[in-house]
Amino acid sequence: MPYAIYVLGLAVFAQGTSEFMLSGLGPDIASDLQVSLPAAGALTSAFAVGMIVGAPLMALLSMRWPQRRALLVFLTAFVAVHVVGALTTSFAVLLATRVLGALANAGFLAVGLATATGMVEPSAKGRATSALLGGVTLACVAGVPAGAVLGQVWGWRSAFWAVALVSVPALFAIVRSVPHRPQATKAPSARGELGALRDPRLLVTLGLGMLVNAATFCTFTYLTPLITNVSDLNETWVPVVLALFGLGSFAGVTVAGRWSDARPLVVLVPGGAALLMGWLLLSVGADRPGVAIVLVLVQGALSFGVGSTLITRALYAAAEAPALGGAFATAALNVGAAVGPALGGLTLGAGLGYRSPVWVSALLVALAFAVAGLARPALASRLGR
């Protein structure tokens, strides 16, 4: 893999830390800003909404920009809004910074996916995607637990400062390593690319990615109250459990990257079935700390392995839309990242207990299987046999 792809992964690490870290900071934010836990969980949904809107919008805005300029503009904006978020005492302002940060993140990731896959052979999109998304999973391994520790020691604001500081080296690295060239040798046509994205098979693939990601975020957003209230683990276990989820997700993306180019169904079918079974097991076994810890690791691997494979298949399906394909994949996944926490928050607000988001995750994966079954003839040529 070209070195520049790993540089992009460093920036994605910082952005992934920001997106996921609220799973360890939610209760502290709720207490400090005097809002409910579901309201604090809405910060994750707000970030996801910004990603949904921002991915296609920012990709369209930057279609004719050189890739390096687009990446630098988006990452600089991302740093700025995190400084504001670290300073504010208003929940409304914090909510606004999450949306604006997501817009910048969405633009960066959309351009980053196009940049990374454009640097490798057409048959290596899965490996390039895996290398880039490795930054997200490393955020789960190191960034999110570190954010939780910072939150416990110095307060949740310190995690926002840390995200801004980690992003700065990535700015300089992008200047040095990403080639200064347009996103395509021929200026892309927004109308032409949008037309290429109407393929029903592509839309089904994006829908499956949305459902799987909704299941992941539904439980992950409320993982801290689950393990402290149901598993009865001390708060000091929170960073450890989050790191285990991250280790699993890193393993899942890494393994999936080796299979998603040539044999995606090896990941999607048995992996999806195991993912469904894992959510069901966690929902009934969360009161046993050992079972919960093991399942957090396993579900991290399965969620990101299946999810990243669906991203790769969407990028292959959107080959005629190099600038907007990554944007639509990003948007679809973040529809899931918005819907999942929202559904989990509804069940918590209804008094259904801390296990209820896990049951919702299981239902979402079951729905993905139902959709895949109904669309099986259309999906055969896209997902691979």
PDB file of N, CA and C in Angstrom, residues 263-315:
ATOM      1  N   ARG A 263     -13.534 -12.838  -2.583  1.00  0.00           N
ATOM      2  CA  ARG A 263     -14.489 -13.801  -2.020  1.00  0.00           C
ATOM      3  C   ARG A 263     -15.317 -13.156  -0.905  1.00  0.00           C
ATOM      4  N   PRO A 264     -16.109 -12.146  -1.238  1.00  0.00           N
ATOM      5  CA  PRO A 264     -16.837 -11.415  -0.199  1.00  0.00           C
ATOM      6  C   PRO A 264     -17.882 -12.245   0.536  1.00  0.00           C
ATOM      7  N   LEU A 265     -18.498 -13.212  -0.139  1.00  0.00           N
ATOM      8  CA  LEU A 265     -19.534 -13.993   0.530  1.00  0.00           C
ATOM      9  C   LEU A 265     -18.980 -14.860   1.652  1.00  0.00           C
ATOM     10  N   VAL A 266     -17.683 -15.129   1.617  1.00  0.00           N
ATOM     11  CA  VAL A 266     -17.048 -15.863   2.716  1.00  0.00           C
ATOM     12  C   VAL A 266     -17.155 -15.051   4.001  1.00  0.00           C
ATOM     13  N   VAL A 267     -17.130 -13.732   3.873  1.00  0.00           N
ATOM     14  CA  VAL A 267     -17.279 -12.850   5.042  1.00  0.00           C
ATOM     15  C   VAL A 267     -18.747 -12.584   5.344  1.00  0.00           C
ATOM     16  N   LEU A 268     -19.528 -12.290   4.304  1.00  0.00           N
ATOM     17  CA  LEU A 268     -20.867 -11.763   4.528  1.00  0.00           C
ATOM     18  C   LEU A 268     -21.867 -12.786   5.060  1.00  0.00           C
ATOM     19  N   VAL A 269     -21.856 -13.998   4.536  1.00  0.00           N
ATOM     20  CA  VAL A 269     -22.893 -14.953   4.936  1.00  0.00           C
ATOM     21  C   VAL A 269     -22.625 -15.562   6.317  1.00  0.00           C
ATOM     22  N   PRO A 270     -21.517 -16.297   6.501  1.00  0.00           N
ATOM     23  CA  PRO A 270     -21.289 -16.816   7.853  1.00  0.00           C
ATOM     24  C   PRO A 270     -21.015 -15.712   8.865  1.00  0.00           C
ATOM     25  N   GLY A 271     -20.346 -14.648   8.430  1.00  0.00           N
ATOM     26  CA  GLY A 271     -20.072 -13.548   9.350  1.00  0.00           C
ATOM     27  C   GLY A 271     -21.350 -12.859   9.800  1.00  0.00           C
ATOM     28  N   GLY A 272     -22.283 -12.644   8.866  1.00  0.00           N
ATOM     29  CA  GLY A 272     -23.552 -12.024   9.227  1.00  0.00           C
ATOM     30  C   GLY A 272     -24.369 -12.895  10.166  1.00  0.00           C
ATOM     31  N   ALA A 273     -24.370 -14.214   9.924  1.00  0.00           N
ATOM     32  CA  ALA A 273     -25.107 -15.121  10.805  1.00  0.00           C
ATOM     33  C   ALA A 273     -24.522 -15.116  12.213  1.00  0.00           C
ATOM     34  N   ALA A 274     -23.188 -15.127  12.297  1.00  0.00           N
ATOM     35  CA  ALA A 274     -22.530 -15.076  13.604  1.00  0.00           C
ATOM     36  C   ALA A 274     -22.793 -13.747  14.300  1.00  0.00           C
ATOM     37  N   LEU A 275     -22.866 -12.668  13.515  1.00  0.00           N
ATOM     38  CA  LEU A 275     -23.149 -11.353  14.086  1.00  0.00           C
ATOM     39  C   LEU A 275     -24.522 -11.330  14.744  1.00  0.00           C
ATOM     40  N   LEU A 276     -25.514 -11.885  14.056  1.00  0.00           N
ATOM     41  CA  LEU A 276     -26.866 -11.958  14.617  1.00  0.00           C
ATOM     42  C   LEU A 276     -26.887 -12.785  15.894  1.00  0.00           C
ATOM     43  N   MET A 277     -26.238 -13.930  15.862  1.00  0.00           N
ATOM     44  CA  MET A 277     -26.201 -14.793  17.039  1.00  0.00           C
ATOM     45  C   MET A 277     -25.495 -14.105  18.205  1.00  0.00           C
ATOM     46  N   GLY A 278     -24.425 -13.354  17.899  1.00  0.00           N
ATOM     47  CA  GLY A 278     -23.689 -12.668  18.949  1.00  0.00           C
ATOM     48  C   GLY A 278     -24.521 -11.610  19.659  1.00  0.00           C
ATOM     49  N   TRP A 279     -25.318 -10.845  18.901  1.00  0.00           N
ATOM     50  CA  TRP A 279     -26.176  -9.845  19.554  1.00  0.00           C
ATOM     51  C   TRP A 279     -27.209 -10.526  20.449  1.00  0.00           C
ATOM     52  N   LEU A 280     -27.761 -11.642  19.968  1.00  0.00           N
ATOM     53  CA  LEU A 280     -28.737 -12.357  20.794  1.00  0.00           C
ATOM     54  C   LEU A 280     -28.098 -12.871  22.083  1.00  0.00           C
ATOM     55  N   LEU A 281     -26.891 -13.424  21.968  1.00  0.00           N
ATOM     56  CA  LEU A 281     -26.197 -13.930  23.148  1.00  0.00           C
ATOM     57  C   LEU A 281     -25.860 -12.822  24.125  1.00  0.00           C
ATOM     58  N   LEU A 282     -25.433 -11.659  23.600  1.00  0.00           N
ATOM     59  CA  LEU A 282     -25.097 -10.549  24.485  1.00  0.00           C
ATOM     60  C   LEU A 282     -26.332 -10.027  25.207  1.00  0.00           C
ATOM     61  N   SER A 283     -27.470 -10.034  24.527  1.00  0.00           N
ATOM     62  CA  SER A 283     -28.692  -9.512  25.148  1.00  0.00           C
ATOM     63  C   SER A 283     -29.127 -10.354  26.348  1.00  0.00           C
ATOM     64  N   VAL A 284     -28.873 -11.658  26.286  1.00  0.00           N
ATOM     65  CA  VAL A 284     -29.297 -12.521  27.403  1.00  0.00           C
ATOM     66  C   VAL A 284     -28.158 -12.795  28.389  1.00  0.00           C
ATOM     67  N   GLY A 285     -26.917 -12.588  27.953  1.00  0.00           N
ATOM     68  CA  GLY A 285     -25.777 -12.921  28.815  1.00  0.00           C
ATOM     69  C   GLY A 285     -25.002 -11.739  29.337  1.00  0.00           C
ATOM     70  N   ALA A 286     -25.532 -10.515  29.166  1.00  0.00           N
ATOM     71  CA  ALA A 286     -24.798  -9.325  29.576  1.00  0.00           C
ATOM     72  C   ALA A 286     -24.597  -9.234  31.082  1.00  0.00           C
ATOM     73  N   ASP A 287     -25.417  -9.960  31.858  1.00  0.00           N
ATOM     74  CA  ASP A 287     -25.269  -9.906  33.313  1.00  0.00           C
ATOM     75  C   ASP A 287     -24.107 -10.761  33.799  1.00  0.00           C
ATOM     76  N   ARG A 288     -23.470 -11.473  32.902  1.00  0.00           N
ATOM     77  CA  ARG A 288     -22.285 -12.267  33.254  1.00  0.00           C
ATOM     78  C   ARG A 288     -21.059 -11.551  32.694  1.00  0.00           C
ATOM     79  N   PRO A 289     -20.236 -10.955  33.546  1.00  0.00           N
ATOM     80  CA  PRO A 289     -19.124 -10.119  33.073  1.00  0.00           C
ATOM     81  C   PRO A 289     -18.209 -10.817  32.083  1.00  0.00           C
ATOM     82  N   GLY A 290     -17.857 -12.073  32.337  1.00  0.00           N
ATOM     83  CA  GLY A 290     -16.964 -12.787  31.433  1.00  0.00           C
ATOM     84  C   GLY A 290     -17.576 -12.970  30.054  1.00  0.00           C
ATOM     85  N   VAL A 291     -18.842 -13.328  30.011  1.00  0.00           N
ATOM     86  CA  VAL A 291     -19.538 -13.493  28.732  1.00  0.00           C
ATOM     87  C   VAL A 291     -19.607 -12.170  27.998  1.00  0.00           C
ATOM     88  N   ALA A 292     -19.943 -11.107  28.714  1.00  0.00           N
ATOM     89  CA  ALA A 292     -20.068  -9.791  28.088  1.00  0.00           C
ATOM     90  C   ALA A 292     -18.745  -9.337  27.495  1.00  0.00           C
ATOM     91  N   ILE A 293     -17.650  -9.533  28.216  1.00  0.00           N
ATOM     92  CA  ILE A 293     -16.342  -9.088  27.739  1.00  0.00           C
ATOM     93  C   ILE A 293     -15.945  -9.824  26.463  1.00  0.00           C
ATOM     94  N   VAL A 294     -16.137 -11.141  26.444  1.00  0.00           N
ATOM     95  CA  VAL A 294     -15.791 -11.928  25.258  1.00  0.00           C
ATOM     96  C   VAL A 294     -16.646 -11.503  24.070  1.00  0.00           C
ATOM     97  N   LEU A 295     -17.943 -11.321  24.298  1.00  0.00           N
ATOM     98  CA  LEU A 295     -18.837 -10.961  23.201  1.00  0.00           C
ATOM     99  C   LEU A 295     -18.569  -9.560  22.665  1.00  0.00           C
ATOM    100  N   VAL A 296     -18.125  -8.645  23.507  1.00  0.00           N
ATOM    101  CA  VAL A 296     -17.760  -7.309  23.027  1.00  0.00           C
ATOM    102  C   VAL A 296     -16.631  -7.415  22.011  1.00  0.00           C
ATOM    103  N   LEU A 297     -15.636  -8.232  22.315  1.00  0.00           N
ATOM    104  CA  LEU A 297     -14.508  -8.449  21.391  1.00  0.00           C
ATOM    105  C   LEU A 297     -14.997  -9.083  20.087  1.00  0.00           C
ATOM    106  N   VAL A 298     -15.796 -10.131  20.207  1.00  0.00           N
ATOM    107  CA  VAL A 298     -16.271 -10.854  19.019  1.00  0.00           C
ATOM    108  C   VAL A 298     -17.164  -9.972  18.159  1.00  0.00           C
ATOM    109  N   GLN A 299     -18.079  -9.245  18.786  1.00  0.00           N
ATOM    110  CA  GLN A 299     -19.004  -8.413  18.025  1.00  0.00           C
ATOM    111  C   GLN A 299     -18.297  -7.247  17.340  1.00  0.00           C
ATOM    112  N   GLY A 300     -17.232  -6.749  17.947  1.00  0.00           N
ATOM    113  CA  GLY A 300     -16.440  -5.729  17.273  1.00  0.00           C
ATOM    114  C   GLY A 300     -15.854  -6.260  15.981  1.00  0.00           C
ATOM    115  N   ALA A 301     -15.308  -7.479  16.028  1.00  0.00           N
ATOM    116  CA  ALA A 301     -14.711  -8.079  14.834  1.00  0.00           C
ATOM    117  C   ALA A 301     -15.759  -8.341  13.759  1.00  0.00           C
ATOM    118  N   LEU A 302     -16.881  -8.928  14.152  1.00  0.00           N
ATOM    119  CA  LEU A 302     -17.905  -9.273  13.172  1.00  0.00           C
ATOM    120  C   LEU A 302     -18.559  -8.027  12.578  1.00  0.00           C
ATOM    121  N   SER A 303     -18.851  -7.042  13.415  1.00  0.00           N
ATOM    122  CA  SER A 303     -19.519  -5.836  12.933  1.00  0.00           C
ATOM    123  C   SER A 303     -18.687  -5.115  11.886  1.00  0.00           C
ATOM    124  N   PHE A 304     -17.412  -4.916  12.181  1.00  0.00           N
ATOM    125  CA  PHE A 304     -16.573  -4.171  11.250  1.00  0.00           C
ATOM    126  C   PHE A 304     -16.108  -5.027  10.080  1.00  0.00           C
ATOM    127  N   GLY A 305     -15.995  -6.324  10.280  1.00  0.00           N
ATOM    128  CA  GLY A 305     -15.649  -7.188   9.163  1.00  0.00           C
ATOM    129  C   GLY A 305     -16.747  -7.206   8.116  1.00  0.00           C
ATOM    130  N   VAL A 306     -17.983  -7.413   8.558  1.00  0.00           N
ATOM    131  CA  VAL A 306     -19.116  -7.420   7.634  1.00  0.00           C
ATOM    132  C   VAL A 306     -19.345  -6.026   7.060  1.00  0.00           C
ATOM    133  N   GLY A 307     -19.284  -5.001   7.907  1.00  0.00           N
ATOM    134  CA  GLY A 307     -19.529  -3.636   7.459  1.00  0.00           C
ATOM    135  C   GLY A 307     -18.524  -3.150   6.431  1.00  0.00           C
ATOM    136  N   SER A 308     -17.227  -3.414   6.667  1.00  0.00           N
ATOM    137  CA  SER A 308     -16.207  -2.955   5.720  1.00  0.00           C
ATOM    138  C   SER A 308     -16.299  -3.697   4.395  1.00  0.00           C
ATOM    139  N   THR A 309     -16.713  -4.961   4.429  1.00  0.00           N
ATOM    140  CA  THR A 309     -16.898  -5.714   3.184  1.00  0.00           C
ATOM    141  C   THR A 309     -18.033  -5.115   2.361  1.00  0.00           C
ATOM    142  N   LEU A 310     -19.099  -4.708   3.011  1.00  0.00           N
ATOM    143  CA  LEU A 310     -20.200  -4.064   2.295  1.00  0.00           C
ATOM    144  C   LEU A 310     -19.763  -2.729   1.688  1.00  0.00           C
ATOM    145  N   ILE A 311     -18.906  -1.986   2.389  1.00  0.00           N
ATOM    146  CA  ILE A 311     -18.362  -0.747   1.818  1.00  0.00           C
ATOM    147  C   ILE A 311     -17.588  -1.055   0.546  1.00  0.00           C
ATOM    148  N   THR A 312     -16.730  -2.067   0.612  1.00  0.00           N
ATOM    149  CA  THR A 312     -15.921  -2.438  -0.548  1.00  0.00           C
ATOM    150  C   THR A 312     -16.796  -2.821  -1.732  1.00  0.00           C
ATOM    151  N   ARG A 313     -17.832  -3.631  -1.479  1.00  0.00           N
ATOM    152  CA  ARG A 313     -18.711  -4.032  -2.580  1.00  0.00           C
ATOM    153  C   ARG A 313     -19.453  -2.831  -3.157  1.00  0.00           C
ATOM    154  N   ALA A 314     -19.802  -1.865  -2.316  1.00  0.00           N
ATOM    155  CA  ALA A 314     -20.449  -0.656  -2.817  1.00  0.00           C
ATOM    156  C   ALA A 314     -19.496   0.143  -3.697  1.00  0.00           C
ATOM    157  N   LEU A 315     -18.221   0.206  -3.320  1.00  0.00           N
ATOM    158  CA  LEU A 315     -17.249   0.934  -4.136  1.00  0.00           C
ATOM    159  C   LEU A 315     -17.036   0.256  -5.488  1.00  0.00           C
TER     160      LEU A 315
END
